[in-house]
Amino acid sequence: MRRKSALSNGTVGVNDAAPDGELPTSTEEGVARRSAVAEEQAFLDLATARRDRLANHLQVELSSEARDALERARQRMLRQQHEELRRAREGLVFGRLDGLDGIVRHIGRVGLRNDSEDSEPLLVDWRAPAARPFYTATAVDPQGQARRRHIRTAGSTVVDVDDEPLDGTMTAELVGEGALLVALDQRRTGRMSTAISTLQREQDDIIRAEATGPLIVQGGPGTGKTVVALHRVAYLLFTYRRMAEQAVLVLGPSPRFLRYIAQVLPALGETAVVSATCDTLLTGIRVGRDESRLLAEIKGRALWQHALANYVTSLLPRPRELKLRWEGEFYVIAAATVAQALASAVQGRPYHRARAAFAEQLHHLLTDVVAEQREALMEEMEEGFEDILARVDRSMGQDHHSARTPTGSDIDGLLSEEEIEQIRCRIAEDATIARFIEAWWPTLEAETLLGELLTDRTLLARFAPQLSPEEITAVSTEPAPWASSDIPLLDALADLLGEGDAPQPQGEFVADRARRQRSWVYGHVVIDEAQELSEMQWQMVLRRCPSRSITAVGDIDQAEAAHRHTSWAQAVQAAFGDRWTAAELTICYRTPREVMDLTEPVLTKAGSHNTPPRAVRSSGIVPWTLTITPAELAGAAAQAVRQLQQRWHGGMVGVIAPADRVAELLGVLSDVPVLTATQSKGLEWDATLLIDPQGIATEPRGWNGLYVALTRCTQELGQLILTQQSPHP
């Protein structure tokens, strides 16, 4: 809201925050804070009332029946606006900027117009350019701002405020540190929440970066990679409205992860989003088996893109003379003509689209041959029976009842364009011709083709000569049911074949249509845990976003997949070459300093050359260890979990263990998640119980996995160390 600021009546400092719900009791400080809270409560009430009026107005608009396509499009837009307002009940207002020019702007989940004719909005959308100083202004670079205020709310009540002067008298490392640390200290719920009130500058820079090409964001544990990725989606959809017409694809590492983030984008008002994993991108195809790391690594290599393209090309028909039967007569199309038609049909087209193009050309070619033969026959008839035809013509001229306007072959033996088109239509509809085309250029299925290739060593050696004999032997096994590494190969084949998507009913939102169609082209793709993607999975991404408007976030030091790359340059070389932009998140907000101090030697053993992110908060809880024997594991784990749950009541406790220990632990720990290091990626809990860290380290890429496992907690880390000897008292 555009109004004058009154900073002279006292400033509530960043470090003056009292516990939630408790305002300071000292006279001067307490009065200032209570006054600030009351001021913001009045504004929140005003904004809430305005939100309700707008939502009610939209509801009335939506109650009318749409009569045409234009009206239906308008109603879809209004319905999206209504949904955005409906979801903005919680945290409607969370910030305020007081400009050096005396102008005050409130920042919120959505933008709200003012009741008056004033062009300044009542509430500025957090994604709007005017809101950016809320995340980026500092005392060194105030960007025209005198003060930033974080407003903490619970439902419709203002709980507290944190003020940060930006007039050069104070230098803070973090923007709104008080509000950020309060958010980090809150109990985990098992669902990710929005972070629009506490985004930091390096995060906001990435969120608002240009979307013209691949952006690869490196960030260690707790740096807010996922928060940045999801808020970037919301920002892009708000800023580039055309992108919303194409939808945005969000790729995550697992269904568990997608459930964890499921509330974030809807809470930000975004519906033009499809969430998936690489394994679920192909409609109707499901992963049905695990596969060895060796096979996963081999099938993930970029060489398969070229191999599959050559494989499909080999299945195209070869030019030859074609002899076709139509309406009882045989017609011949010369080999040279067929070769020319094939070349014209194939040029750059997928297999089935080339087939359709050739079929259309064949109909025309056969029509020409039929027409030529009929015209030749009529010419022969006219030469042999000229006087008979003359008498017939004279008699037809005398009989006015049978008279008609002569056309085409009636006049000169040549077929008219209309007659030729009638022949072509009959040929196109002829079942015999259709059967001939199907036999000569058959319809193919990606699943059948891949199964044949992967079980035939001769074919593998021919089309994937880069593979060694040992690798060919490893690959040439029964492929069904499909493994995760088969999905990108199936996707590549489906693209090369050009399988058409079946017509789909129009969904309420663009995302409904996009998720049903394999060939949908998205406006932008966001990838979380991108370091896990194989080269063939990157190709899946490119097919869905040929514009390369892609944001990929991850930590190369947390890579656990079977591929061999250890740097981002290696990871994306096959997909992007050198044409990508790098960004980095350097500050760890989630994981406490006490835990991050344990990670440097683990990263060294993982072969990392990166500097670990710098933790900016301390939980005050030193990580603890307990040494036990394997026989004591079940009881010790159950007891440790109970103690952690008591200490972090209302929050979340998670257990991470080596893969071969998970089944045993699930039998005694039924009320907490028990995961491998890989499964825990991207998740966070108040407290983590890490079981047998040395066992995790011995797994493939185990030191990377241990790095993941160590950094899942926001408060407390406990470790159960297994030994074959009885532990000392």
XYZ file of C-alpha atoms in Angstrom:
729
model
C 0.000 0.000 0.000
C 1.376 3.409 -0.926
C 1.535 5.533 2.191
C 4.020 7.524 4.204
C 6.282 5.832 6.737
C 6.849 7.106 10.268
C 10.158 5.659 11.392
C 10.766 8.223 14.084
C 8.376 6.598 16.564
C 10.812 3.791 17.365
C 12.306 0.790 15.593
C 11.908 -2.810 16.667
C 15.311 -4.410 16.202
C 16.062 -7.736 14.520
C 17.478 -9.228 17.695
C 14.707 -7.984 19.962
C 12.253 -10.750 19.093
C 10.432 -12.350 21.994
C 9.167 -15.940 21.907
C 6.164 -16.455 19.638
C 3.024 -15.033 21.140
C 4.875 -13.138 23.872
C 5.530 -9.435 23.485
C 8.316 -7.707 25.466
C 7.308 -6.395 28.841
C 9.850 -3.584 29.270
C 8.036 -0.276 28.982
C 9.699 1.401 26.016
C 10.366 -1.749 23.984
C 7.019 -3.285 24.826
C 5.054 -0.216 23.820
C 6.908 0.039 20.497
C 6.391 -3.608 19.680
C 2.736 -3.665 20.689
C 2.157 -0.572 18.596
C 3.850 -2.198 15.584
C 1.855 -5.415 15.991
C -1.394 -3.457 16.277
C -0.514 -1.466 13.155
C 0.156 -4.621 11.165
C -2.964 -6.313 12.558
C -5.052 -3.444 11.238
C -3.454 -3.799 7.832
C -3.907 -7.574 7.826
C -7.601 -7.122 8.635
C -7.903 -4.646 5.760
C -6.118 -6.937 3.303
C -8.134 -9.975 4.412
C -11.404 -8.126 3.892
C -10.259 -7.042 0.445
C -9.209 -10.598 -0.415
C -12.616 -11.902 0.664
C -14.471 -9.330 -1.454
C -12.419 -10.168 -4.527
C -12.897 -13.903 -3.983
C -16.673 -13.476 -3.600
C -16.835 -11.351 -6.739
C -14.967 -14.023 -8.710
C -17.277 -16.705 -7.342
C -20.272 -14.811 -8.717
C -18.556 -14.435 -12.089
C -17.865 -18.157 -12.190
C -21.498 -19.053 -11.494
C -22.553 -17.896 -14.970
C -22.563 -20.415 -17.814
C -19.878 -20.103 -20.500
C -21.460 -19.956 -23.952
C -18.430 -20.079 -26.231
C -14.718 -20.895 -26.318
C -13.694 -17.331 -25.469
C -15.918 -17.293 -22.412
C -14.624 -20.706 -21.316
C -11.046 -19.434 -21.576
C -11.978 -16.414 -19.491
C -13.581 -18.632 -16.873
C -10.447 -20.789 -16.661
C -8.431 -17.663 -15.935
C -10.940 -16.472 -13.333
C -11.033 -19.899 -11.710
C -7.253 -19.857 -11.369
C -7.380 -16.386 -9.798
C -10.083 -17.538 -7.399
C -8.039 -20.575 -6.409
C -5.007 -18.376 -5.778
C -7.020 -16.100 -3.500
C -8.571 -19.055 -1.705
C -5.176 -20.546 -0.891
C -3.822 -17.214 0.327
C -5.664 -17.320 3.663
C -2.547 -18.377 5.552
C 0.347 -15.904 5.446
C -1.532 -13.404 3.276
C 0.761 -10.604 4.508
C 4.302 -11.329 5.664
C 6.453 -8.304 4.927
C 6.747 -4.563 4.608
C 9.193 -2.153 3.000
C 9.569 1.433 4.207
C 11.217 3.482 1.466
C 13.661 6.295 1.987
C 11.088 8.408 0.170
C 8.537 7.637 2.884
C 6.487 5.192 0.772
C 5.340 2.005 2.494
C 4.650 -1.199 0.590
C 3.314 -4.386 2.125
C 4.443 -7.699 0.622
C 2.227 -10.772 0.509
C 1.355 -14.145 -0.985
C -0.752 -12.515 -3.712
C -1.213 -9.036 -5.095
C -4.355 -7.135 -4.135
C -5.707 -4.062 -5.892
C -6.728 -1.089 -3.824
C -10.381 -0.125 -3.497
C -9.524 3.382 -4.605
C -8.439 4.485 -8.054
C -4.872 4.785 -6.767
C -2.616 2.832 -9.135
C -0.504 1.574 -6.218
C -1.683 -1.889 -5.070
C -2.881 -2.508 -1.549
C -0.628 -5.582 -1.327
C 2.389 -6.307 -3.560
C 2.770 -9.863 -4.838
C 6.069 -11.340 -3.630
C 6.977 -12.164 -7.242
C 6.519 -8.611 -8.513
C 9.611 -6.457 -9.238
C 8.520 -3.976 -6.559
C 8.887 -6.707 -3.913
C 12.442 -7.681 -4.797
C 14.189 -5.314 -2.312
C 12.448 -7.251 0.451
C 14.835 -10.121 -0.369
C 17.880 -8.326 -1.745
C 18.316 -4.994 0.046
C 21.143 -4.746 2.563
C 22.569 -2.022 4.736
C 25.403 -1.683 2.222
C 22.959 -1.580 -0.710
C 19.559 -0.451 0.681
C 18.016 -0.118 -2.809
C 16.026 2.912 -1.754
C 14.683 1.285 1.427
C 14.944 2.583 4.979
C 13.545 -0.465 6.763
C 12.422 -4.035 6.145
C 9.809 -5.603 8.406
C 9.024 -9.304 8.700
C 5.464 -9.889 9.874
C 4.778 -13.229 11.541
C 1.183 -14.386 11.557
C -0.845 -17.324 12.814
C -4.036 -17.559 10.808
C -5.649 -14.118 10.862
C -3.590 -12.860 13.816
C -0.306 -10.974 13.740
C 1.983 -12.716 16.222
C 5.106 -10.591 16.057
C 7.245 -8.361 13.868
C 10.982 -8.156 13.210
C 12.397 -4.891 11.920
C 15.705 -4.486 10.157
C 17.095 -0.974 9.524
C 18.630 -0.531 6.085
C 19.977 2.986 6.527
C 23.633 1.969 6.844
C 23.811 1.870 10.611
C 23.663 -1.931 10.787
C 25.266 -4.733 8.775
C 23.587 -8.109 9.015
C 24.838 -11.193 7.233
C 21.330 -12.505 6.757
C 18.205 -10.736 5.607
C 15.685 -10.738 8.469
C 17.718 -13.161 10.529
C 15.149 -13.228 13.302
C 12.323 -14.347 11.004
C 14.533 -16.891 9.239
C 15.773 -18.516 12.431
C 12.260 -18.690 13.850
C 11.184 -20.544 10.694
C 14.147 -22.917 10.893
C 13.508 -23.690 14.547
C 9.890 -24.667 13.917
C 9.033 -28.366 14.135
C 9.102 -30.351 10.898
C 5.717 -31.632 9.720
C 6.660 -34.034 6.944
C 5.525 -31.472 4.362
C 7.579 -28.673 2.891
C 6.091 -25.227 3.416
C 6.606 -22.020 1.473
C 9.557 -19.801 2.352
C 8.535 -16.587 0.631
C 8.843 -14.596 3.847
C 12.422 -15.708 4.548
C 14.134 -16.045 1.171
C 17.717 -14.820 1.244
C 19.522 -12.765 -1.356
C 21.538 -15.519 -3.037
C 18.344 -17.584 -3.204
C 16.315 -14.712 -4.649
C 18.965 -14.000 -7.286
C 18.522 -17.526 -8.613
C 14.729 -17.439 -8.354
C 14.584 -14.321 -10.542
C 17.348 -15.286 -12.984
C 16.629 -15.246 -16.721
C 14.978 -18.390 -18.102
C 16.562 -18.363 -21.546
C 18.749 -21.458 -21.176
C 19.931 -24.182 -18.796
C 20.717 -22.927 -15.281
C 22.588 -25.444 -13.097
C 22.487 -24.607 -9.387
C 25.024 -26.270 -7.089
C 24.027 -26.250 -3.442
C 25.046 -28.349 -0.479
C 22.712 -29.700 2.209
C 20.371 -27.183 3.798
C 21.089 -24.400 1.324
C 17.465 -24.269 0.194
C 17.853 -25.854 -3.262
C 14.334 -27.218 -3.333
C 12.859 -24.028 -1.920
C 14.660 -22.065 -4.619
C 13.546 -24.430 -7.387
C 9.864 -24.343 -6.423
C 9.717 -20.617 -5.788
C 11.429 -20.120 -9.136
C 8.528 -21.985 -10.749
C 6.058 -19.638 -9.081
C 8.085 -16.589 -10.094
C 8.425 -17.674 -13.731
C 4.725 -18.477 -14.083
C 3.866 -15.086 -12.605
C 6.374 -13.169 -14.727
C 6.001 -15.000 -18.037
C 2.301 -15.610 -18.510
C 2.887 -17.418 -21.803
C 4.802 -20.054 -19.872
C 1.609 -20.894 -17.985
C -0.038 -21.808 -21.301
C 2.577 -24.539 -21.789
C 2.866 -25.599 -18.111
C 6.026 -26.251 -16.109
C 7.375 -29.738 -15.424
C 8.877 -30.384 -11.971
C 11.022 -33.531 -11.830
C 11.871 -34.962 -8.433
C 13.917 -37.983 -7.351
C 11.107 -40.076 -5.841
C 7.341 -40.227 -5.183
C 8.078 -39.680 -1.479
C 9.861 -36.445 -2.352
C 6.973 -35.311 -4.571
C 4.540 -35.888 -1.694
C 6.842 -33.872 0.552
C 6.780 -30.824 -1.752
C 3.180 -31.305 -2.940
C 1.733 -28.364 -1.008
C 4.278 -25.722 -1.961
C 3.236 -24.680 -5.461
C -0.526 -24.885 -4.880
C 0.026 -22.778 -1.763
C 1.729 -20.222 -3.975
C -1.273 -20.258 -6.289
C 0.301 -22.196 -9.145
C -1.704 -24.857 -10.975
C 0.061 -24.978 -14.362
C 2.552 -27.487 -12.976
C 3.092 -31.201 -13.606
C 5.132 -33.083 -10.985
C 6.759 -36.394 -11.856
C 9.853 -38.538 -11.584
C 11.792 -39.750 -14.606
C 10.268 -43.181 -13.969
C 6.687 -41.881 -14.262
C 7.026 -39.633 -17.321
C 5.815 -42.306 -19.742
C 2.077 -42.841 -19.378
C 1.196 -46.505 -18.957
C 4.777 -47.656 -18.291
C 5.771 -48.662 -14.769
C 9.064 -49.776 -13.288
C 8.696 -53.376 -12.195
C 12.152 -54.496 -11.154
C 15.437 -53.343 -9.690
C 18.599 -53.526 -11.696
C 22.294 -53.784 -10.887
C 24.346 -50.602 -10.780
C 26.422 -51.977 -13.652
C 23.408 -52.283 -15.948
C 21.993 -48.947 -14.833
C 25.299 -47.246 -15.641
C 25.587 -48.882 -19.070
C 21.992 -48.062 -20.054
C 22.346 -44.506 -18.837
C 25.102 -43.591 -21.294
C 24.466 -41.080 -24.066
C 25.543 -43.595 -26.736
C 22.052 -45.106 -26.706
C 20.495 -42.053 -28.327
C 22.550 -42.586 -31.488
C 22.245 -46.380 -31.267
C 18.452 -46.281 -31.066
C 18.222 -43.759 -33.896
C 20.261 -46.063 -36.147
C 18.187 -49.041 -35.011
C 14.925 -47.368 -36.034
C 16.441 -46.161 -39.316
C 17.360 -49.761 -40.139
C 13.694 -50.695 -39.881
C 12.622 -48.315 -42.650
C 11.599 -50.056 -45.897
C 14.124 -50.130 -48.732
C 13.232 -48.688 -52.148
C 12.016 -51.223 -54.700
C 9.438 -51.581 -57.424
C 5.953 -51.819 -55.938
C 3.191 -53.871 -57.560
C -0.220 -53.032 -56.108
C -3.628 -54.539 -56.781
C -6.580 -52.177 -56.860
C -10.112 -52.910 -58.004
C -9.023 -56.145 -59.665
C -6.157 -54.657 -61.652
C -2.398 -54.607 -60.974
C -0.407 -51.385 -61.140
C 3.364 -50.922 -60.938
C 5.266 -47.998 -59.387
C 8.888 -47.823 -60.478
C 11.698 -48.275 -57.941
C 13.156 -44.832 -58.724
C 9.798 -43.204 -58.022
C 9.462 -45.142 -54.766
C 12.990 -44.092 -53.723
C 12.177 -40.451 -54.358
C 8.928 -40.693 -52.375
C 10.718 -42.435 -49.492
C 13.397 -39.776 -49.277
C 10.786 -37.036 -49.297
C 8.693 -38.748 -46.598
C 11.530 -39.616 -44.240
C 13.402 -36.307 -44.122
C 13.650 -35.562 -40.391
C 10.350 -37.221 -39.516
C 9.834 -39.932 -36.893
C 9.134 -43.422 -38.209
C 5.325 -43.363 -38.065
C 4.947 -39.809 -39.315
C 7.228 -40.645 -42.220
C 5.059 -43.700 -42.842
C 1.925 -41.525 -42.931
C 3.629 -39.069 -45.289
C 4.707 -41.896 -47.596
C 1.229 -43.438 -47.557
C -0.217 -40.129 -48.699
C 2.363 -39.887 -51.478
C 1.713 -43.491 -52.487
C -1.998 -42.723 -52.858
C -1.106 -39.902 -55.262
C 1.440 -42.014 -57.146
C -1.010 -44.869 -57.570
C -3.679 -42.401 -58.642
C -1.347 -41.076 -61.344
C -0.577 -44.606 -62.565
C -4.282 -45.535 -62.622
C -5.157 -42.333 -64.477
C -2.379 -42.841 -67.005
C -3.463 -46.419 -67.696
C -7.127 -45.458 -68.065
C -6.320 -42.572 -70.373
C -4.089 -44.843 -72.464
C -6.837 -47.444 -72.655
C -9.402 -44.859 -73.717
C -7.032 -43.559 -76.361
C -6.682 -47.079 -77.781
C -10.445 -47.517 -77.758
C -10.971 -44.264 -79.636
C -8.438 -45.198 -82.313
C -10.111 -48.595 -82.966
C -13.722 -47.532 -82.843
C -13.799 -43.973 -84.123
C -16.822 -44.441 -86.429
C -18.725 -46.350 -83.736
C -18.049 -43.584 -81.236
C -19.087 -40.988 -83.820
C -22.448 -42.710 -84.363
C -22.902 -42.976 -80.593
C -22.110 -39.292 -80.202
C -24.652 -38.369 -82.937
C -27.358 -40.507 -81.368
C -26.677 -38.991 -77.955
C -26.962 -35.542 -79.475
C -30.399 -36.371 -80.967
C -31.736 -37.775 -77.700
C -32.352 -34.658 -75.627
C -33.655 -36.778 -72.708
C -30.251 -38.394 -72.213
C -28.285 -35.270 -72.958
C -25.690 -34.145 -70.373
C -22.751 -31.810 -70.305
C -19.725 -33.820 -71.406
C -16.650 -33.567 -69.212
C -13.168 -35.056 -68.928
C -12.824 -38.323 -70.802
C -16.176 -37.729 -72.488
C -14.526 -34.993 -74.532
C -10.913 -35.877 -75.135
C -10.178 -39.103 -73.260
C -8.389 -37.252 -70.440
C -9.630 -37.485 -66.829
C -10.722 -34.256 -65.185
C -9.267 -33.083 -61.875
C -12.535 -34.038 -60.195
C -12.384 -37.574 -61.581
C -8.751 -37.950 -60.540
C -9.573 -36.776 -57.017
C -12.398 -39.310 -56.821
C -9.950 -42.075 -57.729
C -7.454 -40.852 -55.117
C -10.126 -40.863 -52.410
C -11.157 -44.402 -53.312
C -7.527 -45.516 -53.178
C -6.981 -43.833 -49.786
C -10.015 -45.665 -48.390
C -9.207 -49.024 -49.938
C -8.546 -51.781 -47.366
C -6.283 -53.739 -49.741
C -3.964 -50.761 -50.191
C -3.922 -50.157 -46.417
C -2.949 -53.804 -45.805
C -0.167 -53.524 -48.379
C 1.291 -50.426 -46.658
C 1.067 -52.087 -43.239
C 2.927 -55.162 -44.540
C 5.619 -53.156 -46.345
C 6.009 -50.437 -43.685
C 4.606 -51.962 -40.473
C 3.422 -50.143 -37.375
C 5.922 -50.655 -34.533
C 5.780 -50.464 -30.735
C 8.585 -49.103 -28.574
C 8.272 -51.825 -25.941
C 8.502 -54.649 -28.487
C 11.433 -53.050 -30.276
C 13.428 -52.422 -27.106
C 12.794 -55.964 -25.919
C 14.083 -57.347 -29.213
C 17.187 -55.142 -29.144
C 18.147 -55.820 -25.535
C 17.883 -59.596 -25.937
C 19.811 -59.840 -29.214
C 23.602 -59.677 -28.879
C 24.043 -59.393 -32.632
C 21.801 -56.334 -32.809
C 23.521 -54.791 -29.779
C 26.944 -55.276 -31.325
C 25.726 -53.763 -34.598
C 23.990 -50.675 -33.225
C 25.977 -50.072 -30.012
C 29.544 -50.913 -31.076
C 30.933 -48.789 -28.237
C 29.899 -51.508 -25.791
C 32.454 -54.165 -24.913
C 31.556 -57.856 -25.346
C 31.242 -58.125 -21.552
C 28.861 -55.147 -21.457
C 26.782 -56.604 -24.293
C 26.514 -59.858 -22.378
C 25.406 -57.967 -19.258
C 22.769 -55.995 -21.191
C 21.337 -58.875 -23.238
C 19.002 -60.201 -20.572
C 15.242 -60.484 -20.442
C 14.132 -56.829 -20.104
C 10.592 -57.248 -18.810
C 9.385 -56.048 -16.455
C 11.084 -52.736 -17.060
C 13.796 -51.305 -14.830
C 14.323 -47.615 -14.157
C 17.176 -47.429 -16.672
C 14.879 -48.784 -19.420
C 12.452 -45.846 -19.190
C 14.723 -43.315 -20.977
C 15.379 -45.891 -23.709
C 11.651 -46.474 -24.177
C 11.101 -42.723 -24.243
C 13.784 -42.284 -26.899
C 12.225 -45.043 -29.033
C 8.738 -43.591 -28.618
C 10.082 -40.262 -29.843
C 11.927 -41.838 -32.774
C 8.823 -43.787 -33.736
C 6.627 -40.729 -33.370
C 3.853 -42.505 -31.547
C 0.905 -40.168 -31.556
C -0.825 -39.260 -28.319
C -4.454 -40.320 -28.231
C -6.894 -37.396 -28.206
C -7.514 -36.323 -24.648
C -10.469 -34.494 -23.164
C -9.772 -30.888 -22.340
C -8.806 -30.647 -18.664
C -9.745 -27.842 -16.340
C -6.119 -26.721 -16.236
C -3.301 -27.012 -18.753
C -1.499 -29.425 -16.399
C -4.329 -31.947 -16.820
C -3.646 -32.116 -20.537
C 0.142 -31.951 -20.311
C 0.540 -34.886 -17.932
C -1.441 -37.160 -20.277
C 0.665 -36.501 -23.374
C 4.162 -37.853 -23.788
C 4.990 -35.378 -26.546
C 3.862 -32.283 -24.631
C 6.369 -29.412 -24.904
C 6.718 -27.564 -21.596
C 7.500 -23.900 -21.111
C 10.096 -24.701 -18.444
C 11.464 -27.713 -16.598
C 12.712 -27.678 -13.010
C 14.769 -30.642 -11.793
C 15.564 -31.332 -8.157
C 18.433 -33.652 -7.184
C 19.598 -33.214 -10.761
C 22.987 -34.775 -10.010
C 21.265 -38.181 -10.093
C 20.159 -37.958 -13.732
C 21.885 -40.185 -16.263
C 22.814 -38.878 -19.697
C 19.774 -40.624 -21.190
C 17.491 -39.076 -18.560
C 18.813 -35.655 -19.535
C 17.709 -36.515 -23.082
C 14.199 -37.153 -21.733
C 14.241 -33.642 -20.304
C 15.408 -32.074 -23.579
C 12.621 -33.772 -25.530
C 10.068 -32.140 -23.261
C 11.712 -28.732 -23.366
C 13.555 -28.213 -26.673
C 13.912 -24.500 -25.847
C 16.272 -25.592 -23.023
C 14.532 -23.310 -20.557
C 15.631 -25.519 -17.664
C 16.540 -25.004 -14.014
C 18.409 -27.902 -12.415
C 19.334 -27.841 -8.743
C 21.384 -30.387 -6.854
C 24.584 -31.203 -5.043
C 27.183 -33.038 -7.069
C 28.689 -34.253 -3.773
C 25.442 -36.057 -2.918
C 25.382 -38.024 -6.185
C 24.655 -41.704 -5.550
C 23.436 -42.860 -8.950
C 25.343 -45.440 -10.981
C 26.749 -42.991 -13.529
C 30.386 -42.016 -13.208
C 30.373 -38.234 -13.388
C 31.752 -36.298 -10.435
C 31.278 -32.739 -11.736
C 28.445 -30.775 -13.295
C 30.469 -30.299 -16.477
C 30.641 -34.076 -16.889
C 26.990 -34.535 -15.929
C 25.515 -32.182 -18.546
C 28.129 -32.343 -21.309
C 26.136 -34.759 -23.470
C 22.946 -32.702 -23.151
C 24.173 -29.094 -23.206
C 27.847 -29.108 -24.155
C 29.269 -25.900 -22.731
C 26.090 -23.875 -23.215
C 24.792 -23.661 -19.661
C 24.998 -21.231 -16.755
C 26.269 -22.142 -13.297
C 25.041 -20.712 -10.001
C 25.842 -21.651 -6.423
C 24.161 -21.612 -3.019
C 26.833 -21.266 -0.358
C 24.981 -20.873 2.948
C 23.485 -23.775 4.897
C 20.356 -22.620 6.695
C 18.885 -25.973 7.754
C 21.633 -28.145 9.162
C 23.130 -26.835 12.419
C 26.792 -25.949 12.668
C 27.432 -28.795 15.103
C 26.462 -31.314 12.402
C 28.084 -29.582 9.434
C 31.399 -29.710 11.305
C 31.310 -33.501 10.830
C 31.031 -33.384 7.045
C 34.420 -32.177 5.810
C 36.309 -35.472 6.293
C 33.377 -37.368 4.755
C 33.471 -35.129 1.668
C 37.221 -35.621 1.383
C 36.768 -39.395 1.333
C 34.005 -38.962 -1.268
C 36.558 -37.302 -3.555
C 34.879 -33.888 -3.483
C 36.718 -30.748 -4.525
C 33.951 -28.419 -3.307
C 33.874 -26.340 -0.170
C 31.024 -27.424 2.118
C 28.293 -24.819 2.580
C 28.728 -22.550 5.591
C 26.261 -23.187 8.401
C 24.838 -19.994 9.904
C 22.976 -21.362 12.868
C 23.662 -23.498 15.900
C 21.182 -25.820 17.583
C 23.286 -26.019 20.743
C 23.062 -29.826 20.603
C 26.282 -31.764 20.133
C 25.850 -34.848 17.909
C 26.050 -37.998 20.008
C 27.058 -41.590 19.334
C 26.266 -44.894 20.999
C 28.324 -48.027 20.289
C 26.366 -51.290 20.261
C 26.600 -54.814 18.887
C 24.389 -55.981 15.989
C 22.402 -58.108 18.453
C 21.524 -54.972 20.425
C 20.463 -52.966 17.373
C 16.683 -53.454 17.506
C 16.333 -52.565 21.160
C 18.788 -49.670 21.060
C 17.159 -48.175 17.963
C 13.667 -48.390 19.467
C 14.832 -46.749 22.688
C 16.729 -43.987 20.866
C 13.729 -43.202 18.678
C 11.427 -42.968 21.720
C 13.801 -40.536 23.404
C 14.104 -38.385 20.282
C 10.329 -38.321 19.838
C 9.913 -37.151 23.405
C 12.490 -34.386 22.961
C 11.003 -33.292 19.634
C 7.328 -33.744 20.391
C 5.207 -32.286 17.611
C 8.052 -32.600 15.132
C 9.560 -35.336 12.994
C 12.167 -38.021 13.656
C 13.749 -39.991 10.822
C 15.965 -43.091 10.769
C 18.621 -43.713 8.103
C 20.385 -47.061 7.797
C 22.310 -49.200 5.303
C 20.070 -50.928 2.760
C 20.629 -54.363 4.324
C 19.446 -53.107 7.744
C 16.209 -51.416 6.698
C 13.964 -54.499 6.721
C 15.098 -55.459 10.228
C 14.483 -51.954 11.559
C 11.061 -51.629 9.935
C 9.992 -54.568 12.082
C 10.595 -52.631 15.310
C 10.148 -48.999 14.227
C 6.648 -48.690 12.857
C 5.908 -45.023 13.591
C 8.919 -43.315 11.964
C 10.330 -43.360 8.431
C 13.207 -45.841 8.070
C 15.087 -45.118 4.853
C 18.339 -45.671 3.058
C 20.560 -42.679 2.465
C 19.360 -42.499 -1.132
C 15.698 -42.570 -0.102
C 16.240 -39.776 2.422
C 17.600 -37.362 -0.154
C 15.769 -34.038 -0.160
C 13.963 -34.760 3.123
C 14.465 -33.190 6.531
C 13.498 -33.940 10.128
C 13.975 -32.283 13.497
C 16.131 -35.208 14.603
C 17.906 -37.965 12.688
C 18.976 -41.344 14.061
C 21.817 -42.549 11.852
C 22.437 -46.279 12.146
C 25.738 -47.925 11.212
C 27.341 -44.993 9.362
C 30.316 -47.183 8.464
C 27.921 -49.623 6.801
C 26.525 -46.788 4.679
C 30.055 -45.717 3.757
C 30.824 -49.187 2.367
C 27.875 -49.096 -0.046
C 28.435 -47.967 -3.673
C 29.247 -44.271 -3.553
C 28.861 -44.747 0.162
C 30.734 -41.659 1.332
C 28.411 -39.527 -0.771
C 25.489 -41.362 0.829
C 26.871 -40.791 4.311
C 27.166 -37.076 3.534
C 23.452 -37.099 2.667
C 22.522 -39.029 5.813
C 24.464 -36.765 8.163
C 22.734 -33.615 6.945
C 19.010 -34.438 7.182
C 18.354 -32.949 10.649
C 17.515 -29.399 11.644
C 18.284 -29.867 15.339
C 19.739 -33.144 16.614
C 21.827 -35.991 15.207
C 22.362 -39.322 16.952
C 24.447 -42.232 15.633
C 24.411 -45.913 16.555
C 27.846 -47.373 15.842
C 27.896 -51.130 15.296
C 30.785 -53.267 16.528
C 31.273 -57.010 16.613
C 32.662 -56.727 20.140
C 30.647 -56.024 23.249
C 30.731 -52.286 23.879
C 32.694 -51.060 26.844
C 30.621 -49.785 29.769
